[in-house]
Coordinates of C-alpha atoms in Angstrom, one line a residue:
X1 CA 14.6 124.1 151.1
X2 CA 11.6 126.1 150.0
X3 CA 10.7 123.4 147.5
X4 CA 10.9 120.7 150.2
X5 CA 8.7 122.7 152.5
X6 CA 6.0 123.1 149.8
X7 CA 6.0 119.4 149.1
X8 CA 5.6 118.6 152.8
X9 CA 2.7 121.1 153.1
X10 CA 1.1 119.7 150.0
X11 CA 1.4 116.2 151.4
X12 CA -0.3 117.3 154.6
X13 CA -3.1 119.0 152.7
X14 CA -3.7 115.8 150.7
X15 CA -3.8 113.7 153.9
X16 CA -6.2 116.1 155.6
X17 CA -8.3 116.2 152.5
X18 CA -8.5 112.4 152.5
X19 CA -9.5 112.3 156.1
X20 CA -12.1 114.9 155.5
X21 CA -13.5 112.9 152.6
X22 CA -13.6 109.8 154.8
X23 CA -15.5 111.6 157.5
X24 CA -18.0 113.0 155.0
X25 CA -18.4 109.4 153.7
X26 CA -19.1 108.1 157.2
X27 CA -21.4 111.0 158.0
X28 CA -23.4 110.2 154.8
X29 CA -24.1 106.6 156.0
X30 CA -27.5 106.0 157.6
X31 CA -26.9 104.1 160.8
X32 CA -29.4 101.3 161.4
X33 CA -29.6 99.2 164.5
X34 CA -31.2 95.8 163.5
X35 CA -32.8 93.7 166.2
X36 CA -32.0 90.1 165.3
X37 CA -34.2 88.2 167.7
X38 CA -31.6 85.7 168.9
X39 CA -28.0 85.4 170.0
X40 CA -25.0 85.7 167.5
X41 CA -25.3 82.5 165.4
X42 CA -24.0 81.0 162.2
X43 CA -27.7 81.2 161.0
X44 CA -27.1 84.9 160.5
X45 CA -24.4 84.3 158.0
X46 CA -26.0 86.4 155.2
X47 CA -25.9 89.5 157.4
X48 CA -22.3 88.9 158.4
X49 CA -21.4 88.4 154.7
X50 CA -23.1 91.6 153.8
X51 CA -21.1 93.6 156.4
X52 CA -17.8 92.0 155.5
X53 CA -18.3 92.6 151.8
X54 CA -19.7 96.1 152.3
X55 CA -23.0 95.5 150.7
X56 CA -24.9 97.7 153.2
X57 CA -22.3 100.4 153.0
X58 CA -22.5 100.4 149.2
X59 CA -26.1 101.5 149.6
X60 CA -25.4 104.1 152.3
X61 CA -26.2 102.0 155.4
X62 CA -24.1 101.3 158.4
X63 CA -25.5 98.2 160.1
X64 CA -25.4 97.5 163.8
X65 CA -26.5 94.1 165.1
X66 CA -28.8 94.1 168.2
X67 CA -29.4 90.7 169.6
X68 CA -32.5 91.6 171.6
X69 CA -35.6 89.5 171.9
X70 CA -37.8 89.3 168.8
X71 CA -40.8 90.9 170.6
X72 CA -38.7 93.8 171.6
X73 CA -37.7 94.4 168.0
X74 CA -41.3 94.3 166.9
X75 CA -42.3 96.8 169.6
X76 CA -39.5 99.2 168.6
X77 CA -40.3 99.0 164.9
X78 CA -44.0 99.4 165.7
X79 CA -43.2 102.6 167.7
X80 CA -41.2 104.0 164.8
X81 CA -38.0 104.0 166.9
X82 CA -36.3 101.6 164.6
X83 CA -36.9 101.1 160.8
X84 CA -36.3 97.3 160.6
X85 CA -36.2 94.1 162.6
X86 CA -35.7 90.3 161.9
X87 CA -38.9 88.6 163.0
X88 CA -41.1 85.5 162.5
X89 CA -44.3 85.7 160.5
X90 CA -46.7 85.2 163.4
X91 CA -45.2 88.2 165.2
X92 CA -46.2 90.4 162.4
X93 CA -49.9 89.4 162.6
X94 CA -49.9 89.5 166.4
X95 CA -48.4 93.0 166.3
X96 CA -50.9 94.3 163.7
X97 CA -53.8 92.8 165.8
X98 CA -52.6 95.1 168.6
X99 CA -52.6 98.1 166.3
X100 CA -48.9 98.3 165.6
X101 CA -48.2 99.8 162.1
X102 CA -45.7 97.2 160.8
X103 CA -45.3 95.4 157.5
X104 CA -43.2 92.4 156.5
X105 CA -41.2 93.5 153.5
X106 CA -39.0 90.6 152.6
X107 CA -39.1 86.8 153.3
X108 CA -35.9 85.2 154.5
X109 CA -36.9 81.7 155.5
X110 CA -39.2 80.0 152.9
X111 CA -39.8 77.1 155.3
X112 CA -41.1 77.5 158.9
X113 CA -38.0 76.5 160.8
X114 CA -39.5 74.7 163.8
X115 CA -39.4 70.9 164.5
X116 CA -40.7 68.5 167.1
X117 CA -37.7 66.3 168.0
X118 CA -38.2 62.9 169.8
X119 CA -36.0 60.1 170.9
X120 CA -36.0 57.5 168.2
X121 CA -37.3 54.7 170.5
X122 CA -40.6 56.5 170.9
X123 CA -41.4 55.9 167.2
X124 CA -42.7 59.5 166.6
X125 CA -42.7 59.7 162.8
X126 CA -46.0 61.5 162.0
X127 CA -47.9 64.1 163.9
X128 CA -50.6 61.6 165.1
X129 CA -47.8 59.8 167.1
X130 CA -47.7 62.8 169.5
X131 CA -51.0 61.8 171.0
X132 CA -50.7 61.2 174.7
X133 CA -47.1 62.4 174.8
X134 CA -45.4 65.0 177.1
X135 CA -43.7 67.6 175.0
X136 CA -41.2 70.1 176.3
X137 CA -41.0 73.6 174.8
X138 CA -39.7 77.0 175.9
X139 CA -43.2 78.1 176.8
X140 CA -46.7 78.9 175.4
X141 CA -45.3 81.6 173.2
X142 CA -43.3 82.3 170.1
X143 CA -42.5 80.3 167.0
X144 CA -41.9 77.0 168.9
X145 CA -45.5 77.1 170.2
X146 CA -47.0 78.2 166.9
X147 CA -45.1 75.4 165.1
X148 CA -46.2 72.8 167.5
X149 CA -49.9 73.8 167.2
X150 CA -49.6 73.6 163.4
X151 CA -48.3 70.1 163.7
X152 CA -51.0 69.1 166.1
X153 CA -53.6 70.5 163.6
X154 CA -52.0 68.5 160.9
X155 CA -52.5 65.4 163.0
X156 CA -56.0 66.4 163.9
X157 CA -54.9 66.7 167.5
X158 CA -55.5 69.5 170.1
X159 CA -53.5 70.6 173.1
X160 CA -55.9 68.4 175.2
X161 CA -54.3 65.3 173.4
X162 CA -50.8 66.1 174.8
X163 CA -49.1 67.4 177.9
X164 CA -47.1 70.6 177.4
X165 CA -44.1 71.2 179.6
X166 CA -42.6 74.7 179.7
X167 CA -38.9 74.1 180.1
X168 CA -37.3 77.3 178.8
X169 CA -34.6 77.2 176.2
X170 CA -33.0 74.0 177.6
X171 CA -34.2 71.5 175.1
X172 CA -30.9 69.8 174.3
X173 CA -29.6 69.7 177.9
X174 CA -32.8 68.1 179.2
X175 CA -33.0 65.5 176.5
X176 CA -29.3 64.6 177.0
X177 CA -29.9 64.3 180.7
X178 CA -32.9 62.0 180.2
X179 CA -35.4 64.5 181.6
X180 CA -37.3 65.0 178.4
X181 CA -38.1 62.6 175.5
X182 CA -39.8 65.0 173.1
X183 CA -39.0 68.7 172.6
X184 CA -39.9 71.5 170.3
X185 CA -37.0 73.4 168.7
X186 CA -35.5 74.7 165.5
X187 CA -34.6 72.3 162.7
X188 CA -31.2 73.9 162.3
X189 CA -30.4 73.6 166.0
X190 CA -31.8 71.0 168.5
X191 CA -31.8 67.9 166.3
X192 CA -28.3 68.6 165.0
X193 CA -27.0 69.2 168.5
X194 CA -28.6 66.0 169.8
X195 CA -27.3 63.8 167.0
X196 CA -23.8 65.3 167.5
X197 CA -24.0 64.0 171.1
X198 CA -24.9 60.5 169.8
X199 CA -28.6 60.7 170.7
X200 CA -30.8 59.1 168.0
X201 CA -33.8 61.3 167.3
X202 CA -36.7 61.5 164.9
X203 CA -37.8 64.9 163.6
X204 CA -41.2 66.3 162.6
X205 CA -40.6 69.4 160.6
X206 CA -43.5 71.9 160.6
X207 CA -42.6 72.8 157.0
X208 CA -43.4 69.2 155.9
X209 CA -47.0 69.6 157.1
X210 CA -47.8 73.3 156.9
X211 CA -46.8 76.2 154.8
X212 CA -46.5 79.2 157.2
X213 CA -45.0 82.7 156.9
X214 CA -41.6 82.4 158.5
X215 CA -38.7 84.7 159.4
X216 CA -38.0 87.8 157.4
X217 CA -37.6 91.5 157.5
X218 CA -40.1 93.7 159.3
X219 CA -40.4 97.5 158.5
X220 CA -42.4 100.3 160.0
X221 CA -45.2 101.8 157.9
X222 CA -43.6 105.1 158.7
X223 CA -40.3 104.2 156.9
X224 CA -42.2 102.6 154.0
X225 CA -44.2 105.8 153.5
X226 CA -41.5 108.4 154.1
X227 CA -38.4 106.7 152.8
X228 CA -39.2 103.8 150.4
X229 CA -35.8 104.1 148.8
X230 CA -34.1 103.2 152.1
X231 CA -36.4 100.1 152.3
X232 CA -35.4 99.2 148.8
X233 CA -31.7 99.7 149.5
X234 CA -31.8 97.6 152.7
X235 CA -33.7 94.8 151.0
X236 CA -31.4 94.9 147.9
X237 CA -28.3 94.5 150.1
X238 CA -30.0 91.7 152.1
X239 CA -30.9 89.8 148.9
X240 CA -27.4 90.2 147.5
X241 CA -25.8 88.7 150.6
X242 CA -28.3 86.0 150.7
X243 CA -27.4 85.0 147.1
X244 CA -23.7 85.0 148.1
X245 CA -24.3 82.7 151.0
X246 CA -26.4 80.3 149.0
X247 CA -23.7 80.3 146.3
X248 CA -20.7 79.9 148.6
X249 CA -21.5 78.6 152.0
X250 CA -17.9 77.8 152.8
X251 CA -16.9 81.5 152.3
X252 CA -19.9 82.6 154.3
X253 CA -18.9 80.3 157.2
X254 CA -15.4 81.7 157.3
X255 CA -16.6 85.3 157.1
X256 CA -19.1 84.7 160.0
X257 CA -16.5 83.5 162.5
X258 CA -15.5 86.9 163.9
X259 CA -19.1 87.8 164.7
X260 CA -19.9 84.8 166.9
X261 CA -18.2 84.8 170.4
X262 CA -16.2 81.7 171.1
X263 CA -16.8 80.3 167.7
X264 CA -13.4 78.6 167.6
X265 CA -14.4 76.6 170.6
X266 CA -17.6 75.2 168.9
X267 CA -17.7 72.0 167.0
X268 CA -17.0 73.1 163.4
X269 CA -18.9 70.1 161.8
X270 CA -22.0 70.9 163.9
X271 CA -21.9 74.6 162.9
X272 CA -21.5 73.7 159.2
X273 CA -24.5 71.4 159.5
X274 CA -26.5 74.3 161.2
X275 CA -25.7 76.5 158.2
X276 CA -26.4 73.8 155.7
X277 CA -29.8 73.1 157.2
X278 CA -30.6 76.8 157.4
X279 CA -29.7 77.3 153.7
X280 CA -32.2 74.5 152.8
X281 CA -34.9 76.6 154.5
X282 CA -33.9 79.8 152.6
X283 CA -33.8 78.4 149.1
X284 CA -36.3 79.6 146.6
X285 CA -36.5 80.7 143.0
X286 CA -37.4 84.3 144.0
X287 CA -35.5 85.4 147.1
X288 CA -37.4 87.7 149.4
X289 CA -40.8 86.7 148.0
X290 CA -43.7 86.2 150.4
X291 CA -46.3 83.6 149.4
X292 CA -49.8 84.9 150.1
X293 CA -51.0 81.4 150.9
X294 CA -48.4 81.1 153.7
X295 CA -49.9 84.2 155.3
X296 CA -53.4 82.9 155.0
X297 CA -52.3 79.6 156.6
X298 CA -50.5 81.5 159.4
X299 CA -53.6 83.6 160.1
X300 CA -55.8 80.4 160.3
X301 CA -53.4 78.8 162.8
X302 CA -53.5 81.9 165.0
X303 CA -57.3 82.1 164.8
X304 CA -57.6 78.5 165.8
X305 CA -55.3 79.1 168.8
X306 CA -57.4 82.1 169.8
X307 CA -54.3 84.4 169.5
X308 CA -56.3 86.3 166.8
X309 CA -60.0 87.0 167.4
X310 CA -60.7 88.3 163.9
X311 CA -59.2 88.2 160.4
X312 CA -56.8 90.9 159.5
X313 CA -56.2 92.7 156.2
X314 CA -53.2 90.6 155.1
X315 CA -52.4 93.1 152.2
X316 CA -51.2 95.4 154.9
X317 CA -49.4 92.8 156.9
X318 CA -46.9 91.9 154.1
X319 CA -45.8 93.2 150.7
X320 CA -43.7 92.1 147.8
X321 CA -43.4 95.6 146.5
X322 CA -39.7 95.8 147.2
X323 CA -38.8 92.4 145.8
X324 CA -37.3 92.4 142.3

């Protein structure tokens, strides 16, 4: 009886010890809330893969996805309230022009992901074909607007050569309803959605005409200075999951399902095409690397638009210090 009691007590002690160990492990994790800049989407597959495979936990990070607006994420990182955010390249330069101490620490998209999408019967196949056309876009802000201006520049056109129509984020619905013939959207979204509905469209991809700094990881100067190892760990986990997604997109697709509301109700073929197109825009020999020329080009576009009034020190806007 005494032996049995000892064994029971020993078992309880081991169980409590295991629980305590687990709690210590959890307490040791650094909780990071990451603004994503968009709604849950298959385009975020690398991040979902990283959480599912424990890549962030392996480096002491507990990741929480925050699907707030991109500009909100930039502001929070700039204020030092959050360490990282997923943002587009132009947002980095616009933030720094306002004195926000932020730096782009890893490139995700190697191609600027915006496209102008037109009904095929219009014959829009080069930027010059946009002259005299009405173009629907969410508004005169954000990556859609920047991308359109880059395409107009490539065609030696200005905003005065076209009519811009602010339509919100309703590009697919309005084209399908016959209320818009040309819209600006993302290469991995609007053209795929429209073709899936049987609507023939042509596509002008910004990346075919301009090399611009695109989406990547933003960090606060504060976290870079005070905790560079956290920055290195975060980027290391991100690059690891990016490699996984590039190597096995089918697995990444499956692992992402649980993170996207109503994913089972979506057209699987369309979602797979979204992921495939996104992967095309991520691929590069050196994942995470920022091309200095892409930043120069982005700055020139913003100067031309009047969104920047003077050149910035680009060496402070981005860094490849944390890229292996």
